PDB file of C-alpha atoms and ligand atoms in Angstrom:
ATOM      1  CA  UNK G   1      11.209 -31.848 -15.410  1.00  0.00           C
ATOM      2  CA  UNK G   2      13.043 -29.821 -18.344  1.00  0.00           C
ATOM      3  CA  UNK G   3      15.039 -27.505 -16.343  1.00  0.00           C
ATOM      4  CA  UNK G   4      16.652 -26.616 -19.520  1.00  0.00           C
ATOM      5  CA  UNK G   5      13.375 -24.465 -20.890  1.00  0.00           C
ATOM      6  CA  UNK G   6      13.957 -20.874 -19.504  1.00  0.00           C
ATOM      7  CA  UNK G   7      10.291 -20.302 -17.303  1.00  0.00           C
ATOM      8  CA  UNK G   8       9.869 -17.229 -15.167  1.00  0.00           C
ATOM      9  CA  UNK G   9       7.417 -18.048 -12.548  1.00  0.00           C
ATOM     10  CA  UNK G  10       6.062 -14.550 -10.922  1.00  0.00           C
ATOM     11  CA  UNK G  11       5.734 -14.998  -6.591  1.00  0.00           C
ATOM     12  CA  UNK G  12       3.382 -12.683  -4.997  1.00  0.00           C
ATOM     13  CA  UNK G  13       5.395 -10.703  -2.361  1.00  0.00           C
ATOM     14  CA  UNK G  14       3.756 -10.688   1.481  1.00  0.00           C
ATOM     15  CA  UNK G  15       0.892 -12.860   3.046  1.00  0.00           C
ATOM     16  CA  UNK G  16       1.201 -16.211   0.402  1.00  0.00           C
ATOM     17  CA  UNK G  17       4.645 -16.121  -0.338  1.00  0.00           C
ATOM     18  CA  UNK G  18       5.922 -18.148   2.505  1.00  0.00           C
ATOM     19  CA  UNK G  19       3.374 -20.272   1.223  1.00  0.00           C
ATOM     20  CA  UNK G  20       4.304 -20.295  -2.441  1.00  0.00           C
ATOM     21  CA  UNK G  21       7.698 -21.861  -1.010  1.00  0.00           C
ATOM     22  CA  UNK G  22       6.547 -24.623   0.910  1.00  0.00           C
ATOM     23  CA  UNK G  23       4.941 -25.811  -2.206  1.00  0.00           C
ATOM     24  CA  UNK G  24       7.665 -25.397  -4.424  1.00  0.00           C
ATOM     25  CA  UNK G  25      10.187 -26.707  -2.112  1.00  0.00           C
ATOM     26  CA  UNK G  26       7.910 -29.712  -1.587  1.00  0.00           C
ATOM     27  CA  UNK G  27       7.961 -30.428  -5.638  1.00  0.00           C
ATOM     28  CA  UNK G  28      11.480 -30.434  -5.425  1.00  0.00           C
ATOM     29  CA  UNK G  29      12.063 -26.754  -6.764  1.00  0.00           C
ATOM     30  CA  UNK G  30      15.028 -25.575  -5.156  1.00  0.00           C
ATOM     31  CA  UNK G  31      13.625 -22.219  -3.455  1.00  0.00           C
ATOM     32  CA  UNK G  32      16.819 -21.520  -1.538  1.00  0.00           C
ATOM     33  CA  UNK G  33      17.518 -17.937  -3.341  1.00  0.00           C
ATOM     34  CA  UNK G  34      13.832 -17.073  -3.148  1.00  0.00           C
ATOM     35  CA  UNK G  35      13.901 -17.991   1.327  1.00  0.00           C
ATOM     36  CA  UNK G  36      16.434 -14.841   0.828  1.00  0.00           C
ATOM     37  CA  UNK G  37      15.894 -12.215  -1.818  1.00  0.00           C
ATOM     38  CA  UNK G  38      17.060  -9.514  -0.117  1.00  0.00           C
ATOM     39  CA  UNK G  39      15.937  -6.483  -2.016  1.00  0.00           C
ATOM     40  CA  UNK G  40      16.449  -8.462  -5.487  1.00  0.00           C
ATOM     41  CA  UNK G  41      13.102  -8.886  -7.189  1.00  0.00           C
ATOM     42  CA  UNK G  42      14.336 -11.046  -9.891  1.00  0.00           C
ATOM     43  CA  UNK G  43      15.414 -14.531  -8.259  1.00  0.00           C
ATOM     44  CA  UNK G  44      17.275 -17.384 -10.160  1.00  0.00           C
ATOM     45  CA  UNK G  45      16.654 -20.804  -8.956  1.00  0.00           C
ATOM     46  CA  UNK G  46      20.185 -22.825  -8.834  1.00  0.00           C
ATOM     47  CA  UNK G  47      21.120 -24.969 -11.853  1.00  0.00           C
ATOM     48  CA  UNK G  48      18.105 -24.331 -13.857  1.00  0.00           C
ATOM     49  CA  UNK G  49      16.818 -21.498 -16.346  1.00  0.00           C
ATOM     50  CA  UNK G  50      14.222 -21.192 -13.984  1.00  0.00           C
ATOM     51  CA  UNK G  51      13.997 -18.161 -12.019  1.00  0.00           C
ATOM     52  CA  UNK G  52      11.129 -16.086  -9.653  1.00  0.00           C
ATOM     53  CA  UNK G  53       9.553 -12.524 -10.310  1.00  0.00           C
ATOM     54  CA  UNK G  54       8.778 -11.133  -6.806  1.00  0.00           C
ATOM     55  CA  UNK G  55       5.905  -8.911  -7.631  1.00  0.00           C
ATOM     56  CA  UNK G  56       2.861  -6.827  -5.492  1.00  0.00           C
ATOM     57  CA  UNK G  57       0.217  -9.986  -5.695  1.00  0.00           C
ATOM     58  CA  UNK G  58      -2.030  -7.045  -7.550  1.00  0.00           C
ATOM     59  CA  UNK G  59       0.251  -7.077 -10.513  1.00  0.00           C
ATOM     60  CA  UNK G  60       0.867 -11.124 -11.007  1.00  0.00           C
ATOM     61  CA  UNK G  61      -1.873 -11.068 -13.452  1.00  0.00           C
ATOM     62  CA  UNK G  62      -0.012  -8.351 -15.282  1.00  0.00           C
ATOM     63  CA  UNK G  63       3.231  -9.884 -15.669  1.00  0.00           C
ATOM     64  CA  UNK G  64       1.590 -12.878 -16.738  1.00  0.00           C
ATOM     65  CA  UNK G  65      -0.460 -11.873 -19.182  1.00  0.00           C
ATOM     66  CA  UNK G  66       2.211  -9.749 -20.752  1.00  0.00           C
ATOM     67  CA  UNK G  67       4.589 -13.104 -20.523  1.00  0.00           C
ATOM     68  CA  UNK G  68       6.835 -11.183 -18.786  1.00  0.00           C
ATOM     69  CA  UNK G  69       6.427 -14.398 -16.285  1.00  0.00           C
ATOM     70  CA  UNK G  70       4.855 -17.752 -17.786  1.00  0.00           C
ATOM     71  CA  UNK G  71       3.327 -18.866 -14.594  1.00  0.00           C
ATOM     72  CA  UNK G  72       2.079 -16.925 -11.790  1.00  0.00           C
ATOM     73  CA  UNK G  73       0.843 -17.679  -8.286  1.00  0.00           C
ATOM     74  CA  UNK G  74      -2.880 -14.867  -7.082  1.00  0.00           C
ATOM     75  CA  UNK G  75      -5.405 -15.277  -4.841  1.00  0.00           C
ATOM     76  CA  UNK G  76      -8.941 -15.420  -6.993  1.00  0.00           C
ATOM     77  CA  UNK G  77      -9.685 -12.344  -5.759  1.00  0.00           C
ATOM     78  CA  UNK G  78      -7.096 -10.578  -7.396  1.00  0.00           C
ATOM     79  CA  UNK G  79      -7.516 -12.987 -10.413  1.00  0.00           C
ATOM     80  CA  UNK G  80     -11.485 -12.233 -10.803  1.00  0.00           C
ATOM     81  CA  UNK G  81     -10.876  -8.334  -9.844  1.00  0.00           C
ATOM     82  CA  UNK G  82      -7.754  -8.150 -12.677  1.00  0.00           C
ATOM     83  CA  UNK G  83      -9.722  -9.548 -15.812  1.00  0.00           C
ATOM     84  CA  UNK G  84      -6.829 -10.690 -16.897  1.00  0.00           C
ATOM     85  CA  UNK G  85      -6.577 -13.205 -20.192  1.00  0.00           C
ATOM     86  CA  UNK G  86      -4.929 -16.093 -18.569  1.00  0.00           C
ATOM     87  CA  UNK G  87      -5.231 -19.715 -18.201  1.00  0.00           C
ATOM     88  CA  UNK G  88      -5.995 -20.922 -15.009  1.00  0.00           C
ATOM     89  CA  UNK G  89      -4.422 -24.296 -14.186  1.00  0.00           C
ATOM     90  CA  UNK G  90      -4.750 -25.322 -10.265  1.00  0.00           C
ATOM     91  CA  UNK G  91      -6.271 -24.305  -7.605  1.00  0.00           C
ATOM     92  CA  UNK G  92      -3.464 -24.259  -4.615  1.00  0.00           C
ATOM     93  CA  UNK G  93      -6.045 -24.154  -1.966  1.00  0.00           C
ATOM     94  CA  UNK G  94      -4.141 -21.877   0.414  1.00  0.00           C
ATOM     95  CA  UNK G  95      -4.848 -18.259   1.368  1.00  0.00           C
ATOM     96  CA  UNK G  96      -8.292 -19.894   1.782  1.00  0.00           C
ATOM     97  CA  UNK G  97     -10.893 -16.763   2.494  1.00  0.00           C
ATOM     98  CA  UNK G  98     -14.508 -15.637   1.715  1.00  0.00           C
ATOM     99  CA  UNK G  99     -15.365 -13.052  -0.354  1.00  0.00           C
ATOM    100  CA  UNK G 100     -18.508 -11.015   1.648  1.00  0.00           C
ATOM    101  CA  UNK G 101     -20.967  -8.320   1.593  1.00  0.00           C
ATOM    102  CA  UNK G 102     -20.776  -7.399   4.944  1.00  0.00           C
ATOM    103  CA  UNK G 103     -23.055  -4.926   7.162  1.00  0.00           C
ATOM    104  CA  UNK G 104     -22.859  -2.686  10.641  1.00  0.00           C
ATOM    105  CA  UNK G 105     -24.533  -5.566  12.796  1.00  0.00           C
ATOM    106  CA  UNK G 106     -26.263  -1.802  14.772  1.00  0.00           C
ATOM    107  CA  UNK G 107     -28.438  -1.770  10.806  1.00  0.00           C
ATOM    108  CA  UNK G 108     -30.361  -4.930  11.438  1.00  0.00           C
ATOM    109  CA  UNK G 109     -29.855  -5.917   7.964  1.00  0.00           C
ATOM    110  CA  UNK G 110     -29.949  -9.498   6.993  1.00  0.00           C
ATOM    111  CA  UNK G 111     -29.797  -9.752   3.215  1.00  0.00           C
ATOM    112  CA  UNK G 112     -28.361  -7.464   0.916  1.00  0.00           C
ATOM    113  CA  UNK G 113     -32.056  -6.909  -0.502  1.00  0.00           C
ATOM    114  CA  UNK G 114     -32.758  -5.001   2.681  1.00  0.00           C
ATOM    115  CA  UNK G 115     -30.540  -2.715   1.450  1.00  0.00           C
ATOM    116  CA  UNK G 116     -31.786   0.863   0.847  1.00  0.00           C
ATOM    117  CA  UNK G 117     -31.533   1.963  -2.743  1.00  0.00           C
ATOM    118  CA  UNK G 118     -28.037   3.411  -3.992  1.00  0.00           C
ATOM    119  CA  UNK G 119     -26.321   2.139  -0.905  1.00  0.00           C
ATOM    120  CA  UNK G 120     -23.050   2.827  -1.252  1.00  0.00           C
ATOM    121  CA  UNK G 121     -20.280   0.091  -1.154  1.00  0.00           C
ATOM    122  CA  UNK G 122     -16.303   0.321   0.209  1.00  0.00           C
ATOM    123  CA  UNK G 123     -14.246  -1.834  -1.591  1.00  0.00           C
ATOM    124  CA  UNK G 124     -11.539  -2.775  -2.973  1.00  0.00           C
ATOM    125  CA  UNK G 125     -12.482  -5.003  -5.345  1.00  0.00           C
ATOM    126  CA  UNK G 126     -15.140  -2.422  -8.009  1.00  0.00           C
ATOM    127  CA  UNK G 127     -15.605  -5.038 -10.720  1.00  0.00           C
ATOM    128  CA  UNK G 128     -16.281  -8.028  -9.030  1.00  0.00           C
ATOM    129  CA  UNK G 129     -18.633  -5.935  -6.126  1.00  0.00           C
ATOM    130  CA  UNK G 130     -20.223  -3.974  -9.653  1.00  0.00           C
ATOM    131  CA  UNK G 131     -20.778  -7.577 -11.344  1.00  0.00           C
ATOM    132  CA  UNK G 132     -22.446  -8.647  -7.769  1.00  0.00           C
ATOM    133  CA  UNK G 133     -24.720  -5.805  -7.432  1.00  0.00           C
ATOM    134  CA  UNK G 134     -25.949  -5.935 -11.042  1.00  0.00           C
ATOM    135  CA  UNK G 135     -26.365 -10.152 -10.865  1.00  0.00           C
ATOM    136  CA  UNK G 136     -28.830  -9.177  -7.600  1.00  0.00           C
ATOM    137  CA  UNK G 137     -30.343  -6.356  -9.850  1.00  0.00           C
ATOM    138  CA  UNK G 138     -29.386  -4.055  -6.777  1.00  0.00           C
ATOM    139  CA  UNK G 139     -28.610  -0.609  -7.510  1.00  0.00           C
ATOM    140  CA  UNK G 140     -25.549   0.159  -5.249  1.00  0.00           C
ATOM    141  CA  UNK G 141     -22.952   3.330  -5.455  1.00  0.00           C
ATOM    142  CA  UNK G 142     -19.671   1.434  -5.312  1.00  0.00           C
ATOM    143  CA  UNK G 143     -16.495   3.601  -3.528  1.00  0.00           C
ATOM    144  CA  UNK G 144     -13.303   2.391  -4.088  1.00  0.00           C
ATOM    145  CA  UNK G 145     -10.741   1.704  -1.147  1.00  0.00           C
ATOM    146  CA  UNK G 146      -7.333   0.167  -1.440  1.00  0.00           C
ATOM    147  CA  UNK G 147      -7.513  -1.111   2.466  1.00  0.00           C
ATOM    148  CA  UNK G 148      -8.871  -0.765   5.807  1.00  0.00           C
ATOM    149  CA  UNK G 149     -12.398  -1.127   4.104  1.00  0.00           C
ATOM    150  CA  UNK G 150     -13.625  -1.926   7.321  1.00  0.00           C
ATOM    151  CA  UNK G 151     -13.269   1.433   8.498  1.00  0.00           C
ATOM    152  CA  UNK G 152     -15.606   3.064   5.243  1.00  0.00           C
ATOM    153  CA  UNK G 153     -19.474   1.983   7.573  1.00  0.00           C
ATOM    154  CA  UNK G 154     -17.772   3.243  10.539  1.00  0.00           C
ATOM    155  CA  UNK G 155     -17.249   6.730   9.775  1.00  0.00           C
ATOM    156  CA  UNK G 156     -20.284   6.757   7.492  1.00  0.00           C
ATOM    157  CA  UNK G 157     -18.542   6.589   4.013  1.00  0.00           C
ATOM    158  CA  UNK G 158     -20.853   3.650   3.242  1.00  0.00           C
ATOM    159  CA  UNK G 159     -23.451   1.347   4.193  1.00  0.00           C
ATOM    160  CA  UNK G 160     -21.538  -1.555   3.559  1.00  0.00           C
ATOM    161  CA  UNK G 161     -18.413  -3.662   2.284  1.00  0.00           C
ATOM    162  CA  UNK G 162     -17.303  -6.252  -0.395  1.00  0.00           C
ATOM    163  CA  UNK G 163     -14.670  -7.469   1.199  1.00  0.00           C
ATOM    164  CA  UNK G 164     -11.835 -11.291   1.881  1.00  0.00           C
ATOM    165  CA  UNK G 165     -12.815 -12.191   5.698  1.00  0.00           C
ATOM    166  CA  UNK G 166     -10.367 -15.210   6.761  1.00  0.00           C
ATOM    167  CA  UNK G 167     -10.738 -15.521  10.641  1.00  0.00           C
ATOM    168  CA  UNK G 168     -13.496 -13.115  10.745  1.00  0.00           C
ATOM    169  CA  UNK G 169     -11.722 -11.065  13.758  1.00  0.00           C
ATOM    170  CA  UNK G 170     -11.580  -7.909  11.510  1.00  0.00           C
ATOM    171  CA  UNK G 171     -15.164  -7.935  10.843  1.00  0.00           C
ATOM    172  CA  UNK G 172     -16.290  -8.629  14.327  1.00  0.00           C
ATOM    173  CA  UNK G 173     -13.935  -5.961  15.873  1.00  0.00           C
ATOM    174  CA  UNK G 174     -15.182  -3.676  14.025  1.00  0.00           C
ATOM    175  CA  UNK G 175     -18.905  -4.122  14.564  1.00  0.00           C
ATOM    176  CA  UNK G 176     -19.702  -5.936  10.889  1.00  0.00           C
ATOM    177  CA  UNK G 177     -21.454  -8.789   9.930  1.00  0.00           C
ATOM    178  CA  UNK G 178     -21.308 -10.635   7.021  1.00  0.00           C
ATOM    179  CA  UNK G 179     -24.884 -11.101   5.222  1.00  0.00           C
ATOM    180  CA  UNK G 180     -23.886 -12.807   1.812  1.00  0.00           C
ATOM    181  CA  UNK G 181     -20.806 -14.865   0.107  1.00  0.00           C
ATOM    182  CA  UNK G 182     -20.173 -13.166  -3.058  1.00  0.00           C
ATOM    183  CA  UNK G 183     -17.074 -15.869  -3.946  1.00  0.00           C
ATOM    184  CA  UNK G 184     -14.884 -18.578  -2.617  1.00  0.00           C
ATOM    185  CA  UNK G 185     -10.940 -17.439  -2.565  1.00  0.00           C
ATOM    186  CA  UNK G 186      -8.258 -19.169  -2.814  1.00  0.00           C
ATOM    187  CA  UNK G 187      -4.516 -19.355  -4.377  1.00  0.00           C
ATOM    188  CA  UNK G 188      -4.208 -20.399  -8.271  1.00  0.00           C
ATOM    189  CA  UNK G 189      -1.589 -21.198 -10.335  1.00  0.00           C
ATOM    190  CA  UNK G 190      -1.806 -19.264 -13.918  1.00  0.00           C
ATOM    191  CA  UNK G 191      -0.222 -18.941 -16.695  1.00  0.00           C
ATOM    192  CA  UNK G 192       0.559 -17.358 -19.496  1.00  0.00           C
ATOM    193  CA  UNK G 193      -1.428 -18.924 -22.761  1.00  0.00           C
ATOM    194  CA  UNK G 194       1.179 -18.519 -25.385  1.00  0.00           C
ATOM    195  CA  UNK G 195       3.841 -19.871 -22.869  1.00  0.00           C
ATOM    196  CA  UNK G 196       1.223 -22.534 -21.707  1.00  0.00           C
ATOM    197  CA  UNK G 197       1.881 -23.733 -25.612  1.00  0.00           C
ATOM    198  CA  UNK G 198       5.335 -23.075 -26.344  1.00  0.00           C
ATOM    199  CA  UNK G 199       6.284 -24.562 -22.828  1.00  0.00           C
ATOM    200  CA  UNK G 200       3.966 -27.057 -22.421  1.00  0.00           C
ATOM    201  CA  UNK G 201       5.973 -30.078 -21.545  1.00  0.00           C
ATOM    202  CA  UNK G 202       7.607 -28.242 -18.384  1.00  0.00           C
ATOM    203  CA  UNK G 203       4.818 -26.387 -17.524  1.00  0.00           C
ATOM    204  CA  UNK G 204       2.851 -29.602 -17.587  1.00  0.00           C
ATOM    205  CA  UNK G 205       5.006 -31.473 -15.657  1.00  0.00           C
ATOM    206  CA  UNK G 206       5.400 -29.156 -12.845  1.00  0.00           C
ATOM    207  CA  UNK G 207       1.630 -28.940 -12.904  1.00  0.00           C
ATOM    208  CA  UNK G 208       1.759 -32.589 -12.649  1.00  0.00           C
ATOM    209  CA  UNK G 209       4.168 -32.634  -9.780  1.00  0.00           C
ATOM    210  CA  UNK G 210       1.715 -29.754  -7.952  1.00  0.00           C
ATOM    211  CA  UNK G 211      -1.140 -31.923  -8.289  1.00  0.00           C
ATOM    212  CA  UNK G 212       0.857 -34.537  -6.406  1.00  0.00           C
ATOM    213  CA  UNK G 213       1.966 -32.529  -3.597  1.00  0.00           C
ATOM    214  CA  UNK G 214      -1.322 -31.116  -3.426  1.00  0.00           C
ATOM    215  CA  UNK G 215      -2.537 -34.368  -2.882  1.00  0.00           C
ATOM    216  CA  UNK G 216      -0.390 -35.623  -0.241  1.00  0.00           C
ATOM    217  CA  UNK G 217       1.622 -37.626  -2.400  1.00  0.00           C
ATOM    218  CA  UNK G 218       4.935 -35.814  -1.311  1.00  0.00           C
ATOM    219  CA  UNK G 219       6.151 -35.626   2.144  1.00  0.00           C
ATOM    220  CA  UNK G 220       7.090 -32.674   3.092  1.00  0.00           C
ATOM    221  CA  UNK G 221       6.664 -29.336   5.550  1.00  0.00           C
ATOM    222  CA  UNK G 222       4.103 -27.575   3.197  1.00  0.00           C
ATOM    223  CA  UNK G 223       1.266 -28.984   4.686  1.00  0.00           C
ATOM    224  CA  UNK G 224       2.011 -26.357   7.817  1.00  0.00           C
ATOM    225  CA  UNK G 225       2.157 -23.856   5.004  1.00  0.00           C
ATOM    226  CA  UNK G 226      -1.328 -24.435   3.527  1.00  0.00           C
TER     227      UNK G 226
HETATM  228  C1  PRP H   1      -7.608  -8.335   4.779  1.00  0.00           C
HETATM  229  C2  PRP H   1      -9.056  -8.007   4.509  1.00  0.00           C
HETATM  230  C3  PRP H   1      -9.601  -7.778   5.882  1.00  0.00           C
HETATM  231  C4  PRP H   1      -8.789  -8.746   6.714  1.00  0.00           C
HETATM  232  C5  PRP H   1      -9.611  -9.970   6.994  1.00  0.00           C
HETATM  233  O1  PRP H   1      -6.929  -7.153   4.974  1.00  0.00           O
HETATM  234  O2  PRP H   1      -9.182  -6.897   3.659  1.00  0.00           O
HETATM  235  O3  PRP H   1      -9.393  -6.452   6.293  1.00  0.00           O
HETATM  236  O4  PRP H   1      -7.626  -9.113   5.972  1.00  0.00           O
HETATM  237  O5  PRP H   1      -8.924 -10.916   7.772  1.00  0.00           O
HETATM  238  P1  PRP H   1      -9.589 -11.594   9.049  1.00  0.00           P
HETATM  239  O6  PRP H   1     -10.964 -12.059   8.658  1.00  0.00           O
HETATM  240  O7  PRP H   1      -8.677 -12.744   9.368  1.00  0.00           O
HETATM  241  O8  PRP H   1      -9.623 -10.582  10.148  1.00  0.00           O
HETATM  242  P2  PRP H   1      -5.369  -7.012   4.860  1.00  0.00           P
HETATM  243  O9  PRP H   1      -4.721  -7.551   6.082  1.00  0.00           O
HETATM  244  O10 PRP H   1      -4.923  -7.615   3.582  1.00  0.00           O
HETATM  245  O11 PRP H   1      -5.167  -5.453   4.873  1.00  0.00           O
HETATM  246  P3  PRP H   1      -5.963  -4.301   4.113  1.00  0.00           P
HETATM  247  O12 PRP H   1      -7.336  -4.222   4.714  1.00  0.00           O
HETATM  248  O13 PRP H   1      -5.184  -3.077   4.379  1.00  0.00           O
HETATM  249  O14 PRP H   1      -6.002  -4.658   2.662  1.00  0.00           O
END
């Protein structure tokens, strides 16, 4: 690995970043100032050019297609939602979740044909839920939420949700049921395309050694991480 070529690689603060670690600890990249940021948000990693952009997981796109960072970690949620003109060059697997339209179980509704015309949608995700609804040639008012979506059928702000369910609890505790996958989520690995060129040797490489741990070829604790 070139640990000479500067490369900023932007970490997505909260659920994945413990995550994020694991895996770059496991391909030998030396995380120790990242396990302990305090408030910094800019992060060198020792005795390289190397260092970490802690940013909102929303704006890793951002930074990366601005090359403010060259590589990025995002769920594909975020990634699809951003629109973003990156490259996208692994799939991590973890922060594995669906992506669901997702009914009061009370309506009866089974399929998202069932339901009524200009049903309105909580979400927080309006382009890829937009995008669904037009692909099923359903005409659907789409409200925008930034969390607790669940909550929008409950108090009668919508009919339904497009909306990540991991374990499913959420959902169920809250009287929903899923009645259509709209996408499979996971974490990727992005980057940005000029820096993809310039930086394509290290970038490679660390792809290379991703790919390895990924596979198993690298003992090491990330496994409990994914
Ligand atoms: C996410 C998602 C669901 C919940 C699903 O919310 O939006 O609400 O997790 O997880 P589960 O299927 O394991 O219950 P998050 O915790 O990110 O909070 P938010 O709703 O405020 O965005």
């Amino acid at each position: 690995m070139d640990k000479l070529t500067p490369l900023t690689i932007a970490v997505p603060k909260g659920r994945l970043q413990s995550a994020v670690i694991c895996l770059l600890e496991a391909a030998s990249i030396d995380c120790s100032e990242l396990r302990d940021p305090s408030r910094r948000l800019i992060v060198p990693v020792p005795g390289t050019k190397w260092r970490f952009l802690l940013a909102k997981p929303a704006d890793v796109p951002t930074y990366v297609e601005y090359g403010a960072a060259d590589l990025g970690v995002v769920g594909k949620d975020i990634l699809l939602e951003s629109r973003k003109d990156v490259a996208e060059l692994l799939d991590l697997g973890f922060g594995a979740c669906r992506l669901i339209v997702a009914v009061p179980e009370s309506s009866g509704i089974e399929n998202v044909k069932e339901l009524d015309f200009n049903s309105r949608v909580a979400t927080k995700f309006p382009v890829i839920t937009t995008e669904y609804f037009n692909r099923q040639g359903i005409q659907a008012e789409v409200v925008e939420l930034n969390g607790s979506v669940e909550l929008g059928p409950i108090v009668g702000l919508a009919d339904a949700i497009v909306d990540i369910t991991e374990t499913g609890t959420t959902l169920r505790e809250n009287g929903l049921v899923p009645i259509a996958d709209v996408a499979r989520v996971s974490s990727r690995l992005i980057a940005n395309r000029v820096s993809y060129k310039v930086k394509y040797a290290t970038i490679h490489s660390l792809v290379v050694r991703l790919r390895g741990v990924l596979a198993g070829e690298c003992s090491s604790g990330v496994e409990g991480a994914l």
